[in-house]
mmCIF file of C-alpha atoms in Angstrom:
data_model
loop_
_atom_site.group_PDB
_atom_site.id
_atom_site.type_symbol
_atom_site.label_atom_id
_atom_site.label_comp_id
_atom_site.label_asym_id
_atom_site.label_seq_id
_atom_site.Cartn_x
_atom_site.Cartn_y
_atom_site.Cartn_z
ATOM 1 C CA MET A 1 -18.542 25.746 23.777
ATOM 2 C CA THR A 2 -17.049 24.277 20.618
ATOM 3 C CA GLU A 3 -14.406 21.633 21.263
ATOM 4 C CA SER A 4 -10.932 22.698 20.240
ATOM 5 C CA ILE A 5 -9.528 20.754 17.295
ATOM 6 C CA ASN A 6 -5.831 20.021 17.055
ATOM 7 C CA TYR A 7 -4.950 20.419 13.404
ATOM 8 C CA ASN A 8 -1.217 20.114 14.065
ATOM 9 C CA THR A 9 -1.102 16.361 14.587
ATOM 10 C CA ASN A 10 2.126 14.430 14.173
ATOM 11 C CA TRP A 11 1.108 13.439 10.676
ATOM 12 C CA ARG A 12 0.217 17.005 9.615
ATOM 13 C CA LYS A 13 3.588 18.243 10.831
ATOM 14 C CA VAL A 14 5.317 15.515 8.857
ATOM 15 C CA ALA A 15 3.133 16.035 5.767
ATOM 16 C CA SER A 16 3.894 19.756 5.662
ATOM 17 C CA THR A 17 7.571 18.841 5.664
ATOM 18 C CA ILE A 18 7.773 16.097 3.069
ATOM 19 C CA TYR A 19 5.139 17.130 0.507
ATOM 20 C CA LYS A 20 5.918 19.825 -2.041
ATOM 21 C CA LYS A 21 4.073 21.078 -5.130
ATOM 22 C CA PRO A 22 3.625 18.238 -7.637
ATOM 23 C CA THR A 23 6.328 18.310 -10.294
ATOM 24 C CA ASP A 24 7.040 14.632 -11.012
ATOM 25 C CA SER A 25 5.545 12.636 -13.860
ATOM 26 C CA LYS A 26 2.915 10.160 -12.682
ATOM 27 C CA ILE A 27 0.465 7.760 -14.286
ATOM 28 C CA TYR A 28 -3.057 7.456 -12.892
ATOM 29 C CA GLY A 29 -5.444 4.575 -13.508
ATOM 30 C CA ILE A 30 -8.849 3.528 -12.216
ATOM 31 C CA VAL A 31 -11.004 0.419 -12.655
ATOM 32 C CA GLU A 32 -14.198 -1.089 -11.288
ATOM 33 C CA LEU A 33 -13.543 -4.353 -9.465
ATOM 34 C CA ASP A 34 -16.301 -6.895 -8.882
ATOM 35 C CA VAL A 35 -15.739 -7.933 -5.267
ATOM 36 C CA THR A 36 -18.873 -10.049 -4.874
ATOM 37 C CA GLU A 37 -16.942 -13.300 -4.562
ATOM 38 C CA LEU A 38 -14.234 -11.679 -2.452
ATOM 39 C CA GLU A 39 -16.809 -10.462 0.079
ATOM 40 C CA LYS A 40 -18.368 -13.936 0.270
ATOM 41 C CA TYR A 41 -14.885 -15.323 0.841
ATOM 42 C CA VAL A 42 -14.190 -12.767 3.609
ATOM 43 C CA ALA A 43 -17.462 -13.711 5.337
ATOM 44 C CA GLN A 44 -16.579 -17.413 5.169
ATOM 45 C CA LYS A 45 -13.083 -16.838 6.574
ATOM 46 C CA ARG A 46 -14.494 -14.826 9.465
ATOM 47 C CA LYS A 47 -16.799 -17.737 10.306
ATOM 48 C CA GLU A 48 -13.654 -19.867 10.425
ATOM 49 C CA GLY A 49 -12.078 -17.433 12.896
ATOM 50 C CA ILE A 50 -9.758 -15.667 10.432
ATOM 51 C CA LYS A 51 -10.198 -11.909 10.787
ATOM 52 C CA THR A 52 -9.432 -10.868 7.243
ATOM 53 C CA THR A 53 -10.588 -7.936 5.065
ATOM 54 C CA LEU A 54 -10.772 -6.919 1.421
ATOM 55 C CA THR A 55 -7.670 -4.806 1.976
ATOM 56 C CA TYR A 56 -5.640 -7.784 3.157
ATOM 57 C CA LEU A 57 -6.794 -9.943 0.250
ATOM 58 C CA ILE A 58 -6.044 -7.347 -2.402
ATOM 59 C CA THR A 59 -2.615 -6.799 -0.842
ATOM 60 C CA ILE A 60 -1.849 -10.500 -1.402
ATOM 61 C CA ILE A 61 -3.311 -10.471 -4.914
ATOM 62 C CA ILE A 62 -1.179 -7.489 -5.917
ATOM 63 C CA GLY A 63 1.915 -9.206 -4.530
ATOM 64 C CA ARG A 64 1.199 -12.383 -6.497
ATOM 65 C CA GLY A 65 0.452 -10.340 -9.609
ATOM 66 C CA ILE A 66 3.889 -8.739 -9.370
ATOM 67 C CA ARG A 67 5.507 -12.135 -8.829
ATOM 68 C CA GLN A 68 3.733 -13.926 -11.659
ATOM 69 C CA GLU A 69 2.824 -11.278 -14.234
ATOM 70 C CA VAL A 70 4.502 -7.899 -13.802
ATOM 71 C CA PRO A 71 7.968 -8.092 -12.181
ATOM 72 C CA ALA A 72 8.704 -4.677 -13.688
ATOM 73 C CA LEU A 73 6.538 -3.202 -10.934
ATOM 74 C CA ASN A 74 8.978 -4.492 -8.335
ATOM 75 C CA THR A 75 11.690 -2.018 -9.285
ATOM 76 C CA TYR A 76 12.994 1.332 -8.086
ATOM 77 C CA VAL A 77 15.367 4.110 -9.107
ATOM 78 C CA LYS A 78 18.825 4.255 -7.570
ATOM 79 C CA ARG A 79 21.408 6.756 -8.779
ATOM 80 C CA GLY A 80 19.731 7.025 -12.153
ATOM 81 C CA LYS A 81 19.359 3.267 -12.679
ATOM 82 C CA ILE A 82 16.303 1.006 -12.466
ATOM 83 C CA LEU A 83 16.976 -1.868 -10.074
ATOM 84 C CA GLN A 84 15.053 -5.048 -9.222
ATOM 85 C CA ARG A 85 14.044 -5.580 -5.608
ATOM 86 C CA LYS A 86 15.075 -8.791 -3.871
ATOM 87 C CA GLN A 87 11.566 -9.553 -2.590
ATOM 88 C CA VAL A 88 7.981 -8.325 -2.821
ATOM 89 C CA ASP A 89 7.054 -6.342 0.306
ATOM 90 C CA ALA A 90 3.945 -4.245 0.883
ATOM 91 C CA THR A 91 2.983 -1.389 3.163
ATOM 92 C CA VAL A 92 -0.671 -1.295 4.243
ATOM 93 C CA SER A 93 -2.251 1.832 5.699
ATOM 94 C CA VAL A 94 -4.291 1.211 8.856
ATOM 95 C CA LEU A 95 -6.536 3.410 10.976
ATOM 96 C CA LEU A 96 -5.344 3.654 14.564
ATOM 97 C CA PRO A 97 -7.210 4.818 17.683
ATOM 98 C CA GLY A 98 -7.907 8.552 17.728
ATOM 99 C CA GLY A 99 -8.217 8.731 13.954
ATOM 100 C CA GLN A 100 -4.459 8.614 13.392
ATOM 101 C CA MET A 101 -3.179 6.885 10.282
ATOM 102 C CA GLY A 102 -0.482 4.267 10.644
ATOM 103 C CA SER A 103 1.128 1.692 8.419
ATOM 104 C CA VAL A 104 2.105 -1.966 8.572
ATOM 105 C CA LYS A 105 4.897 -3.442 6.462
ATOM 106 C CA VAL A 106 4.165 -6.923 5.136
ATOM 107 C CA GLU A 107 7.286 -8.737 3.988
ATOM 108 C CA ASN A 108 7.077 -11.290 1.168
ATOM 109 C CA ALA A 109 3.440 -10.398 0.595
ATOM 110 C CA ASP A 110 3.432 -12.440 -2.610
ATOM 111 C CA GLN A 111 4.091 -15.656 -0.664
ATOM 112 C CA LEU A 112 1.465 -15.296 2.075
ATOM 113 C CA THR A 113 -1.907 -16.982 2.406
ATOM 114 C CA THR A 114 -5.066 -15.308 3.678
ATOM 115 C CA ALA A 115 -4.559 -16.668 7.179
ATOM 116 C CA GLU A 116 -0.914 -15.568 7.290
ATOM 117 C CA ILE A 117 -1.395 -11.970 6.182
ATOM 118 C CA SER A 118 -4.368 -11.573 8.539
ATOM 119 C CA GLU A 119 -2.194 -12.721 11.435
ATOM 120 C CA VAL A 120 0.736 -10.457 10.479
ATOM 121 C CA ILE A 121 -1.354 -7.298 10.119
ATOM 122 C CA GLY A 122 -3.499 -8.133 13.148
ATOM 123 C CA LYS A 123 -0.433 -8.437 15.399
ATOM 124 C CA ASN A 124 1.034 -5.159 14.122
ATOM 125 C CA ILE A 125 -2.218 -3.286 14.708
ATOM 126 C CA ALA A 126 -2.501 -4.738 18.219
ATOM 127 C CA ASN A 127 1.060 -3.608 18.992
ATOM 128 C CA SER A 128 0.308 -0.090 17.705
ATOM 129 C CA ARG A 129 -2.769 0.162 19.915
ATOM 130 C CA LYS A 130 -0.608 -0.804 22.898
ATOM 131 C CA GLY A 131 1.771 2.024 22.067
ATOM 132 C CA ASN A 132 4.454 -0.200 20.526
ATOM 133 C CA GLU A 133 5.230 1.666 17.314
ATOM 134 C CA ASN A 134 6.995 0.105 14.342
ATOM 135 C CA ASP A 135 10.100 1.692 12.814
ATOM 136 C CA THR A 136 8.121 3.831 10.361
ATOM 137 C CA MET A 137 5.813 5.186 13.065
ATOM 138 C CA GLN A 138 8.761 5.908 15.345
ATOM 139 C CA SER A 139 10.506 7.855 12.589
ATOM 140 C CA LYS A 140 7.347 9.857 11.937
ATOM 141 C CA SER A 141 6.950 10.684 15.619
ATOM 142 C CA LEU A 142 10.589 11.773 15.863
ATOM 143 C CA LEU A 143 10.290 14.024 12.816
ATOM 144 C CA ALA A 144 7.060 15.562 14.126
ATOM 145 C CA LYS A 145 8.714 16.530 17.424
ATOM 146 C CA LEU A 146 11.353 18.656 15.713
ATOM 147 C CA PRO A 147 10.572 22.356 15.315
ATOM 148 C CA TRP A 148 10.307 23.896 11.877
ATOM 149 C CA PRO A 149 12.588 24.409 9.856
ATOM 150 C CA PHE A 150 14.687 21.620 11.389
ATOM 151 C CA ARG A 151 12.080 19.114 10.161
ATOM 152 C CA ASN A 152 12.774 20.240 6.586
ATOM 153 C CA TRP A 153 16.531 19.924 6.961
ATOM 154 C CA LEU A 154 16.386 16.484 8.566
ATOM 155 C CA PHE A 155 13.977 15.149 5.961
ATOM 156 C CA LYS A 156 16.112 16.429 3.079
ATOM 157 C CA ILE A 157 19.134 14.661 4.553
ATOM 158 C CA TYR A 158 17.122 11.447 4.994
ATOM 159 C CA GLN A 159 15.674 11.699 1.470
ATOM 160 C CA THR A 160 19.102 12.292 -0.080
ATOM 161 C CA ILE A 161 20.676 9.317 1.692
ATOM 162 C CA THR A 162 17.847 6.818 1.234
ATOM 163 C CA ILE A 163 15.962 7.827 -1.907
ATOM 164 C CA HIS A 164 18.579 9.540 -4.063
ATOM 165 C CA TRP A 165 21.675 7.591 -3.004
ATOM 166 C CA GLY A 166 19.925 4.333 -2.072
ATOM 167 C CA ILE A 167 21.945 3.869 1.107
ATOM 168 C CA SER A 168 20.655 1.954 4.134
ATOM 169 C CA LEU A 169 22.022 2.470 7.646
ATOM 170 C CA PRO A 170 19.899 0.163 9.848
ATOM 171 C CA GLY A 171 21.917 1.001 12.951
ATOM 172 C CA ILE A 172 20.515 4.535 13.011
ATOM 173 C CA GLY A 173 17.130 3.754 11.477
ATOM 174 C CA ILE A 174 17.872 4.793 7.891
ATOM 175 C CA ASP A 175 16.545 2.311 5.343
ATOM 176 C CA SER A 176 16.164 2.805 1.591
ATOM 177 C CA ASN A 177 13.545 0.052 1.452
ATOM 178 C CA SER A 178 11.467 0.785 4.541
ATOM 179 C CA PHE A 179 8.161 0.911 2.630
ATOM 180 C CA GLY A 180 8.722 -2.106 0.392
ATOM 181 C CA SER A 181 7.548 -2.505 -3.192
ATOM 182 C CA TYR A 182 4.064 -0.969 -3.086
ATOM 183 C CA MET A 183 1.478 0.610 -0.807
ATOM 184 C CA VAL A 184 -2.222 -0.150 -0.301
ATOM 185 C CA SER A 185 -4.682 2.250 1.310
ATOM 186 C CA ASN A 186 -8.428 1.714 1.774
ATOM 187 C CA ILE A 187 -10.118 5.126 1.737
ATOM 188 C CA GLY A 188 -13.504 3.494 1.358
ATOM 189 C CA THR A 189 -13.482 2.844 5.097
ATOM 190 C CA VAL A 190 -13.614 6.617 5.686
ATOM 191 C CA GLY A 191 -16.454 7.184 3.232
ATOM 192 C CA LEU A 192 -14.652 8.126 0.014
ATOM 193 C CA ASP A 193 -15.730 6.476 -3.235
ATOM 194 C CA THR A 194 -12.284 6.739 -4.785
ATOM 195 C CA GLY A 195 -9.190 8.908 -5.036
ATOM 196 C CA PHE A 196 -5.607 9.040 -6.245
ATOM 197 C CA ALA A 197 -2.752 8.795 -3.780
ATOM 198 C CA SER A 198 0.585 10.533 -3.978
ATOM 199 C CA LEU A 199 3.807 8.595 -4.372
ATOM 200 C CA LEU A 200 5.167 9.009 -0.866
ATOM 201 C CA PRO A 201 8.315 11.177 -1.137
ATOM 202 C CA SER A 202 9.986 9.304 1.710
ATOM 203 C CA SER A 203 9.705 5.953 -0.061
ATOM 204 C CA ASN A 204 11.019 4.134 -3.114
ATOM 205 C CA VAL A 205 7.663 2.570 -3.994
ATOM 206 C CA SER A 206 6.811 2.487 -7.694
ATOM 207 C CA PHE A 207 3.051 2.527 -7.231
ATOM 208 C CA VAL A 208 0.275 3.079 -4.688
ATOM 209 C CA PHE A 209 -3.140 1.395 -4.745
ATOM 210 C CA VAL A 210 -6.243 3.073 -3.340
ATOM 211 C CA LEU A 211 -9.373 1.061 -2.535
ATOM 212 C CA GLY A 212 -12.697 2.902 -2.533
ATOM 213 C CA THR A 213 -16.188 2.142 -1.267
ATOM 214 C CA VAL A 214 -18.146 -0.968 -2.223
ATOM 215 C CA ASN A 215 -21.571 -0.368 -3.781
ATOM 216 C CA LYS A 216 -24.199 -2.549 -5.393
ATOM 217 C CA LYS A 217 -24.476 -1.933 -9.121
ATOM 218 C CA PRO A 218 -26.259 -3.531 -12.078
ATOM 219 C CA VAL A 219 -23.732 -5.209 -14.381
ATOM 220 C CA VAL A 220 -23.927 -7.533 -17.391
ATOM 221 C CA VAL A 221 -22.854 -11.128 -16.675
ATOM 222 C CA ASN A 222 -23.343 -13.740 -19.408
ATOM 223 C CA ASP A 223 -25.616 -11.309 -21.281
ATOM 224 C CA GLU A 224 -27.851 -10.876 -18.231
ATOM 225 C CA ILE A 225 -28.193 -7.851 -15.968
ATOM 226 C CA VAL A 226 -27.451 -8.809 -12.369
ATOM 227 C CA ILE A 227 -26.671 -6.947 -9.159
ATOM 228 C CA ARG A 228 -23.034 -7.217 -8.095
ATOM 229 C CA LYS A 229 -20.862 -5.558 -5.461
ATOM 230 C CA ILE A 230 -18.433 -3.190 -7.164
ATOM 231 C CA MET A 231 -15.445 -1.365 -5.710
ATOM 232 C CA LEU A 232 -13.590 1.480 -7.399
ATOM 233 C CA MET A 233 -9.853 0.866 -7.328
ATOM 234 C CA ALA A 234 -7.288 3.461 -8.361
ATOM 235 C CA SER A 235 -3.522 3.506 -8.685
ATOM 236 C CA THR A 236 -0.727 6.022 -9.014
ATOM 237 C CA LEU A 237 2.430 4.771 -10.757
ATOM 238 C CA ASP A 238 5.934 6.170 -11.039
ATOM 239 C CA HIS A 239 6.411 6.803 -14.766
ATOM 240 C CA ARG A 240 10.182 6.716 -14.343
ATOM 241 C CA VAL A 241 10.116 2.946 -13.867
ATOM 242 C CA VAL A 242 6.802 1.683 -15.248
ATOM 243 C CA ASP A 243 4.312 2.377 -18.028
ATOM 244 C CA GLY A 244 0.540 2.250 -18.236
ATOM 245 C CA SER A 245 0.714 -1.229 -19.775
ATOM 246 C CA HIS A 246 2.217 -2.588 -16.556
ATOM 247 C CA GLY A 247 -0.691 -1.205 -14.547
ATOM 248 C CA GLY A 248 -3.160 -2.664 -17.045
ATOM 249 C CA SER A 249 -1.595 -6.117 -16.745
ATOM 250 C CA LEU A 250 -1.807 -5.980 -12.962
ATOM 251 C CA PHE A 251 -5.438 -4.809 -13.008
ATOM 252 C CA ARG A 252 -6.357 -7.764 -15.255
ATOM 253 C CA PHE A 253 -4.625 -10.197 -12.907
ATOM 254 C CA ILE A 254 -6.473 -8.752 -9.890
ATOM 255 C CA LYS A 255 -9.813 -9.149 -11.667
ATOM 256 C CA GLN A 256 -9.073 -12.795 -12.477
ATOM 257 C CA VAL A 257 -8.103 -13.752 -8.930
ATOM 258 C CA ALA A 258 -11.048 -11.811 -7.440
ATOM 259 C CA LYS A 259 -13.358 -14.306 -9.166
ATOM 260 C CA ASN A 260 -11.605 -17.266 -7.507
ATOM 261 C CA PRO A 261 -10.306 -16.067 -4.110
ATOM 262 C CA GLU A 262 -9.992 -19.643 -2.794
ATOM 263 C CA ILE A 263 -6.556 -19.844 -4.415
ATOM 264 C CA LEU A 264 -5.356 -17.482 -1.678
ATOM 265 C CA ASP A 265 -5.702 -20.323 0.830
ATOM 266 C CA SER A 266 -2.607 -21.943 -0.657
ATOM 267 C CA LYS A 267 0.952 -20.830 -1.245
ATOM 268 C CA PRO A 268 1.713 -19.671 -4.811
ATOM 269 C CA ASP A 269 3.397 -21.975 -7.273
ATOM 270 C CA PRO A 270 7.153 -21.685 -6.559
ATOM 271 C CA ALA A 271 7.836 -22.150 -10.263
ATOM 272 C CA LYS A 272 6.131 -18.826 -10.957
ATOM 273 C CA SER A 273 8.838 -16.658 -9.472
ATOM 274 C CA LEU A 274 10.355 -13.277 -10.098
ATOM 275 C CA PHE A 275 13.899 -14.519 -9.879
#
């Protein structure tokens, strides 16, 4: 007998509520990233007892790129105006037991080292596996429990207050900045080469990064053909606040740091600041 599959998971109930037909203007970009040195760095850190991943490292690199090169990416729309965020926070998608997708918010991602971000995300994942959900997961679970069409009504109220009006009410769990500045999701871990993510309607993030699979490919280095490990990396940007040039600048910064990941062992130069 075929095992029954539950298609109406908490996430599917929430997704059917918050996602509508695409109507907003978006920018899409994709690059090949040489992660050969990054993977060597990950292997070395694991030998040292630091359980890090490519996802964690790229989350830090993006944060530092915003801080040092592209502060325009750390903005959002509030009541028709583009505003600068006070700090660079990230939301990282993680795979939880049972195949459920969760997320971990990493505050001040631009200021963290490899060891620090690995500890932060590791603790959050451990808490989720113990059933201790973060604020975002709790909100998702609450929304999923409501019958349709009440889910639609509640989400529209939440979206109006947080996204359109930019109001935060922490006392009742309403926060206009709950997802931070940007989101990172590694779909390569589930077997997809690449893809473009949506700009989450329940967030104020200006862009989402998607990490694909890592494959060996022949590339030209110093006029010689060599085998390198290449990952496809894609991004979706909110055209209301940024342009393609901003994404290009960030991609170039990521490529530069990926060649010298050791700099992630140290705090960034405080002189290179957004503010």
